[in-house]
């Protein structure tokens, strides 16, 4: 993984001292809260319902064991002993004290980490496929591009005070695990007919109160032109994006109001105007980044009969079947560690769980961990012979729940339990659904199903792309939950459609149960997933059973 | 003049160039650049510190080849000095009231950060 250069270290240290100084100016009254807020946010610090929340960047979700240990230390020393992994592959600590934040940032800097640009109206932490470097069908490891974008966007002077936040995701595969169609800019690494590697660029996707699927801005941007092209996108957005209404300030609204053709013409006119004078990329830097992401030597692991080992233990076999994906090397797997134990808060991990995962990664899995946008932890390169040992260690730490991709593997935003914007609780709904289907012991029968829950219209729980989405609202002081069906965040991007009127807190789990019971009764076979079934039959039967039966 | 002009060397009284214009952020400088290029000094207004359009306007002017003096003026705070300089401004113009809140030392501290940018690394 990327190794910090002295420049990176000095930059982060300088930002810590800058943050301390600006916070002192706020405390001294030199800056108003309005003036201070953009800087506070650009250093990851929010004021939430009960306390300050600090969001720490985990660029493209990649962590070393040393960094995971540092997060555990922070959880224990400055928070309540746990952290919350987020849908942007970051981690949040929800119980920070303002006076401690400078010390926390300094502790992070010791492990080459920071909270820079995890919030605010700037280019946010760049995300990438959490299977990067391990997936079988990858054109190129997307983290090379994501790291380049991290460096380009970090502290970029022109784009630090944009109309609104700006999110970029990168994938190197056709199978899109990075939800690129729902980002301000989505980047897919592709190979053109001439065999050259470049980028397909999507623009104007997003969730929130106006969900839109990204449109193709360019079919192929050569590698050498990427930064110049993105500078042009950002330049046009910064100049012409709306600033009169924060709910219409994302680039998706600019594209929607002006049309793709006009937006593209503006961007490409600027691109051609600056291209001649735009400096070329440093090849030395590109080579360093590329070599930092060189895969481990997989050849040291020989063939291993995992099936035979699975045959000895049904629970181990179940966990392997549910938690592992094919790796580019046949003697390895990609392992997803579920942070979705039934009844627990999705995405939370205690300090001791963080340390156990870190130690496993160091000892058995090439010292690398990932955070997925689905709020789980990934060990991208696990030798098959180590799986049983890892399983036993995870099981002791309550980290071996075999539910990845199933009904209880729910994304949920913090909701009204933590968030100052939320209009309803999300976490208790997720807990109740997970517990309900665990009690019925039906989730393996139900099969692949993504439920995503947001506690307000801002859609941090990605409900629009849930196969079943749940949106919590406030109706005259009472929590009310709308259901959407058919959302899909993959390459087959789709926005979920609303079933109809919402349900109360006490009714929502029953409504979800009805939907799933109907699917189980009517599917053609176990091979027809919930999403396949919905695509085949449409909304009508679900409306009937929810509102007319 | 009562305004204070800030550069990397600190505060100085503002002395306007022989020809000067304050841009409107609503008008693209590209559309009247032939006129603009004959003017010695361009002032770019910042209505609030959260509105960063002026940084892109400064960058656009430099891309167009403008060689005169470019000054950011208005509601900037000292922590944005590097953004203005790195985007192509020569300096920042503030009022005495702003200077009373944010003395020269604050701006000089930020002036030291002008060279600390990833762009010095990622481009050849």
XYZ file of C-alpha atoms in Angstrom:
673
model
C 0.000 0.000 0.000
C 0.975 3.634 -0.398
C 3.891 4.620 1.814
C 3.964 8.203 3.014
C 6.753 10.338 1.628
C 8.338 13.000 3.859
C 6.199 15.510 2.009
C 2.987 13.721 3.038
C 4.124 13.541 6.657
C 5.092 17.214 6.743
C 1.856 18.190 5.042
C -0.274 16.354 7.594
C 1.718 17.731 10.531
C 1.352 21.228 9.139
C -2.395 20.763 8.793
C -2.582 19.696 12.434
C -0.843 22.873 13.536
C -3.007 24.905 11.158
C -6.124 23.350 12.678
C -4.927 24.069 16.219
C -4.250 27.697 15.281
C -7.578 28.279 13.580
C -9.461 26.612 16.431
C -7.655 28.913 18.856
C -8.727 31.899 16.742
C -12.309 30.677 16.988
C -11.978 30.270 20.780
C -10.475 33.779 20.985
C -13.403 35.184 19.032
C -11.317 36.295 16.048
C -13.389 34.096 13.773
C -17.151 33.810 13.816
C -18.704 30.331 13.797
C -19.697 30.984 10.187
C -16.070 31.739 9.256
C -14.707 28.838 11.319
C -17.179 26.216 10.103
C -15.667 25.505 6.651
C -12.257 24.894 8.242
C -13.675 22.797 11.065
C -15.540 20.663 8.558
C -12.577 20.325 6.219
C -10.765 18.800 9.158
C -13.531 16.276 9.714
C -15.121 17.850 12.774
C -18.918 17.971 13.017
C -21.151 19.145 15.809
C -23.747 16.384 16.175
C -26.715 15.823 18.435
C -24.836 14.966 21.612
C -21.192 15.792 20.984
C -18.554 16.561 18.390
C -18.030 13.829 15.814
C -14.637 13.366 14.186
C -14.556 11.644 10.812
C -11.166 10.203 9.963
C -10.075 9.609 6.398
C -9.219 6.132 5.252
C -8.200 6.856 1.657
C -9.919 4.356 -0.664
C -10.615 2.318 2.475
C -7.093 0.897 2.736
C -5.497 0.431 6.155
C -2.411 -1.238 7.567
C -2.543 -3.108 10.862
C -0.533 -0.287 12.453
C -3.186 2.198 11.387
C -6.027 -0.003 12.632
C -4.237 -0.244 15.978
C -4.039 3.542 16.074
C -7.791 3.776 15.521
C -8.297 1.345 18.391
C -6.073 3.478 20.620
C -8.082 6.595 19.742
C -11.367 4.798 20.403
C -10.174 3.842 23.847
C -8.371 6.986 24.880
C -10.593 9.723 23.452
C -13.942 8.109 22.662
C -16.153 5.443 24.245
C -14.118 2.434 23.188
C -15.592 1.921 19.739
C -15.732 3.491 16.283
C -18.197 3.511 13.428
C -17.044 2.555 9.921
C -18.921 4.565 7.316
C -20.314 4.248 3.821
C -17.445 6.402 2.512
C -14.907 3.885 3.786
C -13.994 6.204 6.665
C -14.363 5.880 10.420
C -16.280 8.192 12.734
C -15.874 8.736 16.432
C -19.101 10.075 17.857
C -18.124 11.256 21.309
C -15.191 13.630 20.833
C -14.383 16.596 23.028
C -13.365 19.736 21.135
C -10.320 20.283 23.315
C -9.021 16.775 22.479
C -9.303 17.027 18.705
C -5.865 18.565 18.160
C -4.282 15.718 20.149
C -6.275 13.123 18.218
C -5.142 14.591 14.902
C -1.559 14.533 16.148
C -1.929 10.872 17.153
C -3.324 10.084 13.720
C -0.426 11.850 12.034
C 1.941 9.454 13.840
C 0.328 6.648 11.837
C 0.200 8.631 8.571
C -3.491 9.361 8.963
C -5.643 12.460 9.150
C -9.173 13.818 8.900
C -8.519 16.196 6.018
C -11.423 16.774 3.628
C -13.687 14.180 5.181
C -16.340 16.870 5.311
C -17.062 20.359 4.011
C -17.692 21.721 0.533
C -14.562 20.316 -1.011
C -13.405 17.181 -2.815
C -13.989 14.452 -0.236
C -12.051 11.314 0.500
C -11.800 9.396 -2.791
C -13.301 5.922 -2.572
C -12.479 2.802 -4.570
C -13.529 -0.796 -5.060
C -12.840 -2.533 -1.741
C -11.634 -5.592 -3.670
C -8.973 -3.500 -5.431
C -5.831 -5.407 -6.240
C -7.490 -8.712 -5.434
C -10.417 -8.952 -7.856
C -10.047 -11.382 -10.707
C -11.432 -9.239 -13.506
C -9.569 -6.024 -12.778
C -8.086 -3.890 -15.582
C -5.855 -2.107 -13.089
C -5.746 -1.532 -9.334
C -7.985 1.548 -8.905
C -6.057 2.669 -5.825
C -3.221 3.907 -8.037
C -5.628 6.383 -9.607
C -7.382 7.045 -6.304
C -4.081 7.876 -4.585
C -3.150 10.225 -7.404
C -6.533 11.890 -6.994
C -6.022 12.052 -3.234
C -2.807 13.965 -3.731
C -4.275 16.198 -6.441
C -7.378 17.071 -4.429
C -5.755 17.430 -1.000
C -5.507 21.115 -0.230
C -6.281 22.028 -3.836
C -6.501 25.823 -3.545
C -9.066 26.357 -6.271
C -11.524 23.737 -5.046
C -11.586 24.147 -1.252
C -14.758 26.284 -1.165
C -17.052 24.657 -3.707
C -20.818 25.161 -3.931
C -21.232 21.815 -2.141
C -19.370 18.605 -1.318
C -17.875 16.595 -4.167
C -17.456 12.830 -4.171
C -15.359 10.728 -6.519
C -15.231 6.919 -6.730
C -12.958 4.706 -8.814
C -13.352 1.131 -9.964
C -11.029 -1.021 -12.027
C -13.645 -3.662 -12.820
C -16.792 -3.979 -14.855
C -18.528 -5.376 -11.771
C -19.003 -2.114 -9.955
C -18.611 -2.474 -6.199
C -17.751 1.222 -5.777
C -21.213 2.574 -6.693
C -19.635 4.864 -9.295
C -22.974 5.702 -10.950
C -24.076 7.504 -7.797
C -21.111 9.813 -7.362
C -20.510 13.374 -8.515
C -17.810 11.801 -10.656
C -17.529 8.062 -11.166
C -14.430 6.686 -12.795
C -14.150 3.281 -14.397
C -10.726 2.160 -15.533
C -11.067 0.587 -18.961
C -8.999 -0.638 -21.855
C -9.863 0.793 -25.267
C -9.764 -1.050 -28.591
C -6.124 -0.074 -29.050
C -5.321 -1.748 -25.744
C -4.598 1.519 -23.950
C -5.724 1.940 -20.364
C -7.781 5.038 -19.643
C -10.956 6.176 -17.959
C -14.673 6.182 -18.605
C -16.076 9.155 -16.730
C -19.576 9.429 -15.294
C -20.915 12.754 -14.045
C -23.845 13.930 -11.986
C -24.843 10.814 -10.118
C -25.951 11.088 -6.545
C -28.377 10.086 -3.839
C -29.813 12.549 -1.310
C -33.130 14.258 -1.927
C -32.650 14.199 -5.707
C -31.348 10.736 -6.626
C -29.856 10.620 -10.114
C -27.836 8.062 -12.038
C -24.550 9.386 -13.411
C -24.337 10.006 -17.146
C -21.378 9.292 -19.387
C -19.318 12.466 -19.677
C -16.522 10.804 -21.613
C -16.120 7.307 -22.999
C -12.368 7.447 -22.787
C -10.002 9.893 -21.141
C -6.362 8.914 -21.631
C -4.402 8.401 -18.441
C -2.158 11.376 -19.052
C -5.163 13.709 -19.322
C -7.091 12.657 -16.222
C -6.077 15.434 -13.836
C -6.418 18.119 -16.500
C -9.870 16.757 -17.382
C -11.000 16.651 -13.767
C -9.607 20.157 -13.176
C -11.912 21.256 -15.980
C -14.917 19.512 -14.433
C -14.222 21.112 -11.064
C -13.504 24.534 -12.566
C -16.850 24.639 -14.361
C -18.666 23.365 -11.291
C -17.007 25.911 -8.998
C -17.920 28.761 -11.296
C -21.423 27.770 -12.327
C -22.740 25.429 -9.636
C -25.649 26.938 -7.742
C -24.909 28.644 -4.447
C -28.362 30.069 -3.779
C -29.847 26.827 -2.425
C -27.738 24.158 -0.714
C -30.185 21.468 -1.825
C -29.588 22.354 -5.446
C -25.867 22.938 -5.213
C -24.440 19.530 -6.159
C -23.041 19.087 -9.643
C -25.901 16.709 -10.490
C -28.282 19.688 -10.410
C -25.987 21.725 -12.675
C -25.992 18.842 -15.149
C -29.737 18.369 -14.798
C -30.559 22.058 -15.291
C -28.090 22.783 -18.092
C -28.238 19.385 -19.726
C -25.398 16.951 -20.264
C -24.499 18.328 -23.697
C -24.052 21.908 -22.548
C -22.176 20.890 -19.409
C -19.906 18.645 -21.442
C -19.294 21.423 -23.989
C -18.278 23.833 -21.196
C -16.002 21.290 -19.551
C -14.342 20.224 -22.776
C -13.883 23.811 -23.975
C -12.033 24.541 -20.748
C -10.108 21.285 -21.008
C -8.881 22.117 -24.515
C -8.029 25.667 -23.436
C -5.787 24.573 -20.570
C -4.477 21.301 -21.940
C -1.525 22.775 -23.804
C -0.169 24.536 -20.757
C -1.173 21.956 -18.178
C 1.981 20.426 -16.723
C 2.524 16.712 -17.343
C 2.240 14.244 -14.499
C 5.407 13.377 -12.641
C 6.251 9.914 -13.911
C 8.480 9.367 -10.889
C 5.482 9.874 -8.637
C 3.254 7.624 -10.754
C 5.920 4.927 -10.609
C 6.252 5.269 -6.847
C 2.504 4.978 -6.344
C 2.302 2.041 -8.740
C 5.137 0.202 -7.022
C 3.634 0.898 -3.594
C 0.502 -0.917 -4.758
C 2.357 -3.836 -6.283
C 0.615 -7.019 -5.158
C 2.263 -9.255 -2.559
C 4.109 -12.352 -3.746
C 1.232 -14.833 -3.896
C 3.382 -17.661 -5.199
C 4.581 -18.649 -1.717
C 1.191 -20.196 -0.988
C 0.663 -23.583 -2.518
C -2.518 -25.369 -3.517
C -4.846 -26.160 -0.632
C -7.979 -28.276 -0.424
C -10.365 -25.862 1.258
C -13.370 -27.974 0.382
C -11.984 -30.864 2.398
C -11.491 -28.579 5.386
C -15.004 -27.185 5.000
C -16.398 -30.702 4.970
C -15.245 -31.144 8.572
C -17.256 -28.212 9.973
C -20.645 -27.021 8.704
C -20.399 -23.680 10.531
C -16.954 -23.028 9.062
C -18.233 -24.070 5.633
C -21.188 -21.689 5.949
C -18.900 -18.844 6.960
C -16.509 -19.532 4.073
C -19.376 -19.704 1.581
C -20.861 -16.452 2.789
C -17.755 -14.423 3.586
C -15.249 -15.159 0.854
C -14.944 -14.134 -2.767
C -12.736 -15.378 -5.548
C -9.252 -13.929 -5.555
C -7.022 -13.280 -8.550
C -4.807 -16.055 -7.189
C -6.477 -19.434 -6.815
C -4.755 -20.173 -3.517
C -6.120 -17.051 -1.872
C -9.558 -15.644 -1.148
C -10.956 -12.203 -0.430
C -12.469 -12.270 3.046
C -15.257 -10.003 4.278
C -15.428 -9.660 8.057
C -19.007 -8.798 8.885
C -19.558 -5.890 11.269
C -23.242 -6.810 11.260
C -23.684 -9.255 14.106
C -27.421 -9.708 14.522
C -28.749 -7.000 16.783
C -25.548 -4.950 16.783
C -25.095 -1.470 15.306
C -24.081 -1.869 11.645
C -20.510 -0.725 11.061
C -19.470 -0.449 14.707
C -16.332 -2.141 15.999
C -14.871 -2.032 19.486
C -11.239 -1.199 20.112
C -10.520 -4.809 20.950
C -12.201 -6.023 17.752
C -10.128 -3.526 15.757
C -6.964 -4.888 17.345
C -7.917 -8.491 16.642
C -8.611 -7.708 12.982
C -5.345 -5.785 12.764
C -3.368 -8.638 14.300
C -4.964 -11.200 11.991
C -4.140 -9.026 8.986
C -0.551 -8.644 10.110
C 0.009 -12.281 10.920
C -1.974 -14.022 8.193
C -3.010 -11.598 5.446
C -0.136 -9.453 4.211
C -0.777 -6.677 6.723
C -3.624 -5.078 4.837
C -7.254 -4.305 5.649
C -9.986 -2.479 3.809
C -13.153 -0.739 4.851
C -16.009 -1.413 2.456
C -18.725 1.138 1.733
C -21.061 -1.552 3.001
C -19.560 -0.991 6.442
C -17.648 -4.233 6.709
C -13.928 -4.944 6.927
C -12.177 -6.743 4.100
C -8.977 -8.758 4.218
C -8.156 -8.593 0.513
C -5.530 -11.340 0.342
C -6.084 -14.348 2.580
C -4.177 -17.583 1.933
C -6.654 -20.442 1.994
C -4.629 -22.497 4.506
C -5.075 -19.737 7.138
C -8.854 -19.447 6.868
C -9.747 -21.874 9.651
C -7.364 -20.212 12.099
C -8.746 -16.804 11.155
C -12.310 -18.068 11.549
C -11.625 -19.321 15.060
C -9.981 -16.050 16.084
C -12.821 -13.978 14.642
C -15.430 -16.185 16.260
C -14.009 -15.531 19.708
C -14.277 -11.810 18.991
C -17.883 -12.063 17.745
C -16.701 -11.157 14.277
C -17.575 -14.358 12.440
C -21.212 -13.696 11.580
C -21.795 -15.442 8.256
C -24.224 -12.930 6.787
C -22.341 -10.979 4.126
C -24.720 -9.965 1.356
C -27.763 -11.298 3.208
C -30.800 -9.621 4.697
C -29.014 -8.756 7.953
C -25.972 -7.218 6.214
C -27.699 -3.849 6.389
C -26.260 -0.420 5.683
C -27.701 2.092 8.099
C -26.810 5.706 8.696
C -26.336 6.847 12.332
C -29.856 8.299 12.237
C -31.540 10.054 15.112
C -29.372 8.252 17.655
C -26.433 10.492 16.710
C -27.037 12.755 13.730
C -28.186 16.352 13.976
C -29.879 16.181 10.571
C -31.781 12.926 11.049
C -35.552 12.818 11.214
C -35.907 9.206 12.373
C -33.948 6.386 13.943
C -32.116 4.002 11.579
C -30.004 1.802 13.806
C -32.877 0.274 15.842
C -34.703 -0.584 12.607
C -31.590 -2.339 11.284
C -31.180 -4.184 14.576
C -34.805 -5.333 14.629
C -34.773 -6.541 11.019
C -31.531 -8.458 11.550
C -32.787 -10.024 14.766
C -36.164 -10.875 13.223
C -34.741 -12.856 10.314
C -32.090 -14.428 12.510
C -34.842 -15.702 14.789
C -36.682 -17.152 11.799
C -33.387 -18.688 10.583
C -34.484 -17.733 7.088
C -31.744 -15.480 5.795
C -29.810 -18.192 3.943
C -33.033 -19.257 2.282
C -33.808 -15.648 1.326
C -30.396 -15.332 -0.273
C -28.736 -12.173 -1.646
C -30.613 -9.095 -0.501
C -29.387 -5.607 0.259
C -31.397 -3.550 2.729
C -30.274 0.045 3.204
C -31.719 2.461 5.737
C -31.494 6.251 5.897
C -32.762 8.317 8.792
C -33.498 11.365 6.646
C -33.846 12.518 3.088
C -30.094 13.158 2.785
C -29.787 9.393 2.196
C -26.476 8.673 3.954
C -27.721 5.083 4.343
C -27.996 4.826 0.527
C -31.619 3.666 0.692
C -32.192 4.610 -2.978
C -29.857 1.794 -4.065
C -31.107 -0.819 -1.614
C -32.909 -3.772 -3.117
C -35.170 -2.798 -0.266
C -34.649 0.774 0.872
C -36.059 2.316 4.012
C -36.283 6.070 4.501
C -37.126 7.386 7.941
C -39.026 10.679 8.020
C -40.746 12.844 10.555
C -44.497 13.154 10.054
C -45.903 15.651 12.547
C -43.433 14.563 15.192
C -43.871 10.832 14.560
C -41.299 8.613 12.850
C -42.556 7.290 9.537
C -40.725 4.874 7.284
C -41.131 4.773 3.507
C -40.095 1.683 1.562
C -38.440 1.638 -1.847
C -37.866 -1.457 -3.964
C -35.533 -2.334 -6.811
C -32.604 -0.040 -6.152
C -29.203 -1.192 -7.387
C -25.811 0.436 -6.872
C -23.900 -1.778 -9.285
C -23.180 -1.474 -13.011
C -26.902 -2.116 -13.511
C -27.656 1.073 -11.610
C -31.272 1.710 -10.636
C -33.058 3.975 -8.185
C -35.546 2.231 -5.924
C -39.222 3.058 -6.403
C -41.467 3.968 -3.506
C -44.132 1.423 -2.601
C -46.550 4.043 -1.270
C -47.340 5.603 2.104
C -44.907 4.963 4.917
C -45.157 2.800 8.029
C -44.754 3.585 11.697
C -41.755 2.517 13.759
C -43.790 -0.408 15.098
C -45.056 -1.465 11.665
C -41.962 -1.302 9.502
C -40.404 -4.655 10.390
C -43.748 -6.362 9.730
C -43.975 -4.658 6.339
C -40.486 -5.851 5.401
C -41.413 -9.344 6.563
C -44.485 -9.314 4.298
C -42.404 -8.269 1.296
C -39.867 -11.003 1.867
C -42.472 -13.673 2.629
C -44.174 -12.819 -0.663
C -40.886 -13.145 -2.532
C -40.135 -16.499 -0.916
C -43.585 -17.802 -1.818
C -43.579 -16.615 -5.421
C -39.986 -16.866 -6.717
C -39.428 -19.386 -9.482
C -36.534 -20.992 -7.632
C -33.784 -20.180 -5.175
C -31.753 -18.969 -8.124
C -34.128 -16.075 -8.667
C -32.874 -13.420 -6.257
C -35.126 -10.824 -4.681
C -33.895 -8.213 -7.148
C -34.461 -10.565 -10.112
C -37.953 -11.252 -8.852
C -38.753 -7.566 -8.459
C -37.505 -6.851 -11.966
C -39.729 -9.623 -13.299
C -42.971 -8.798 -11.485
C -42.646 -5.070 -10.835
C -44.215 -3.053 -8.061
C -47.879 -4.056 -8.308
C -47.896 -7.244 -6.225
C -45.938 -5.514 -3.495
C -48.352 -2.585 -3.420
C -51.229 -5.027 -3.242
C -49.838 -6.931 -0.321
C -48.763 -3.825 1.608
C -51.840 -1.692 1.103
C -54.752 -3.779 -0.181
C -54.567 -7.226 1.388
C -6.523 54.772 1.000
C -7.710 53.036 4.124
C -7.425 49.511 2.723
C -4.538 47.223 3.419
C -2.855 45.245 0.712
C -1.346 41.936 1.831
C 1.411 40.101 0.020
C 3.932 37.467 1.093
C 5.931 40.212 2.818
C 3.053 41.461 4.932
C 0.845 44.537 5.140
C 1.246 47.628 2.982
C -1.031 50.536 2.115
C -3.033 49.799 -0.993
C -2.078 51.889 -3.995
C -4.263 51.261 -6.995
C -2.667 50.655 -10.363
C -3.188 53.230 -13.105
C -6.119 51.237 -14.478
C -8.160 48.904 -12.365
C -11.436 46.997 -12.574
C -13.545 45.054 -10.102
C -14.927 41.959 -11.793
C -18.464 40.715 -11.520
C -18.551 37.016 -10.723
C -21.645 36.716 -12.863
C -19.756 37.607 -16.044
C -17.200 35.265 -17.543
C -13.896 37.105 -17.990
C -13.358 35.090 -21.164
C -16.206 37.028 -22.807
C -14.456 40.411 -22.534
C -10.852 39.402 -22.157
C -9.665 41.621 -25.038
C -10.684 44.623 -22.940
C -9.500 43.121 -19.707
C -5.986 42.458 -20.933
C -5.371 46.189 -21.365
C -6.179 46.901 -17.710
C -3.332 46.852 -15.187
C -5.171 45.470 -12.193
C -8.149 43.207 -11.578
C -9.961 42.993 -8.255
C -11.903 39.776 -7.613
C -14.666 40.161 -5.018
C -15.416 37.581 -2.314
C -18.875 38.144 -0.861
C -18.382 35.493 1.835
C -15.445 33.358 2.884
C -17.424 30.227 1.910
C -17.845 31.266 -1.725
C -14.758 30.098 -3.604
C -15.767 31.188 -7.098
C -13.154 33.914 -7.034
C -10.367 31.349 -6.851
C -11.519 29.835 -10.135
C -11.887 33.277 -11.707
C -8.292 34.064 -10.719
C -7.160 30.770 -12.206
C -9.147 31.481 -15.389
C -7.501 34.879 -15.772
C -4.051 33.353 -15.556
C -5.031 30.644 -18.036
C -6.133 33.400 -20.404
C -2.668 34.868 -20.114
C -3.460 37.882 -17.969
C -0.203 39.323 -16.645
C -1.453 42.284 -14.628
C -1.993 42.401 -10.880
C -4.808 40.189 -9.563
C -6.138 40.946 -6.090
C -8.697 39.094 -3.996
C -10.868 41.543 -2.098
C -13.631 41.122 0.424
C -14.648 38.600 3.039
C -11.562 36.364 2.983
C -10.066 35.194 6.255
C -6.327 34.875 6.777
C -6.471 31.083 6.457
C -7.504 31.563 2.830
C -4.430 33.568 1.909
C -2.681 30.536 0.452
C -5.752 29.640 -1.602
C -5.743 33.107 -3.156
C -2.029 33.063 -3.893
C -1.984 29.513 -5.226
C -4.948 30.272 -7.485
C -3.121 33.127 -9.191
C -3.760 36.201 -7.044
C -0.819 38.452 -6.220
C -2.305 39.495 -2.919
C -5.379 40.184 -0.826
C -7.055 43.488 -0.066
C -8.773 43.897 3.309
C -10.240 46.711 5.359
C -8.731 48.104 8.539
C -11.565 46.477 10.483
C -10.582 43.083 9.073
C -6.930 43.797 9.860
C -7.824 44.599 13.442
C -9.323 41.108 13.774
C -6.646 39.350 11.767
C -3.288 41.046 12.252
C -0.325 40.799 9.923
C 1.163 37.808 11.788
C -1.867 35.653 10.886
C -1.420 36.369 7.192
C 2.343 35.917 7.266
C 1.844 32.516 8.878
C -0.306 31.527 5.927
C 2.130 33.078 3.454
C 4.628 30.439 4.602
C 2.199 27.763 3.359
C 2.011 29.076 -0.211
C 4.777 26.756 -1.379
C 3.427 23.721 0.494
C 1.197 22.187 -2.105
C 0.790 18.782 -3.654
C 0.932 20.361 -7.101
C 4.684 20.743 -6.620
C 4.891 16.941 -6.410
C 2.373 15.581 -8.843
C 3.515 17.499 -11.880
C 6.861 17.106 -13.593
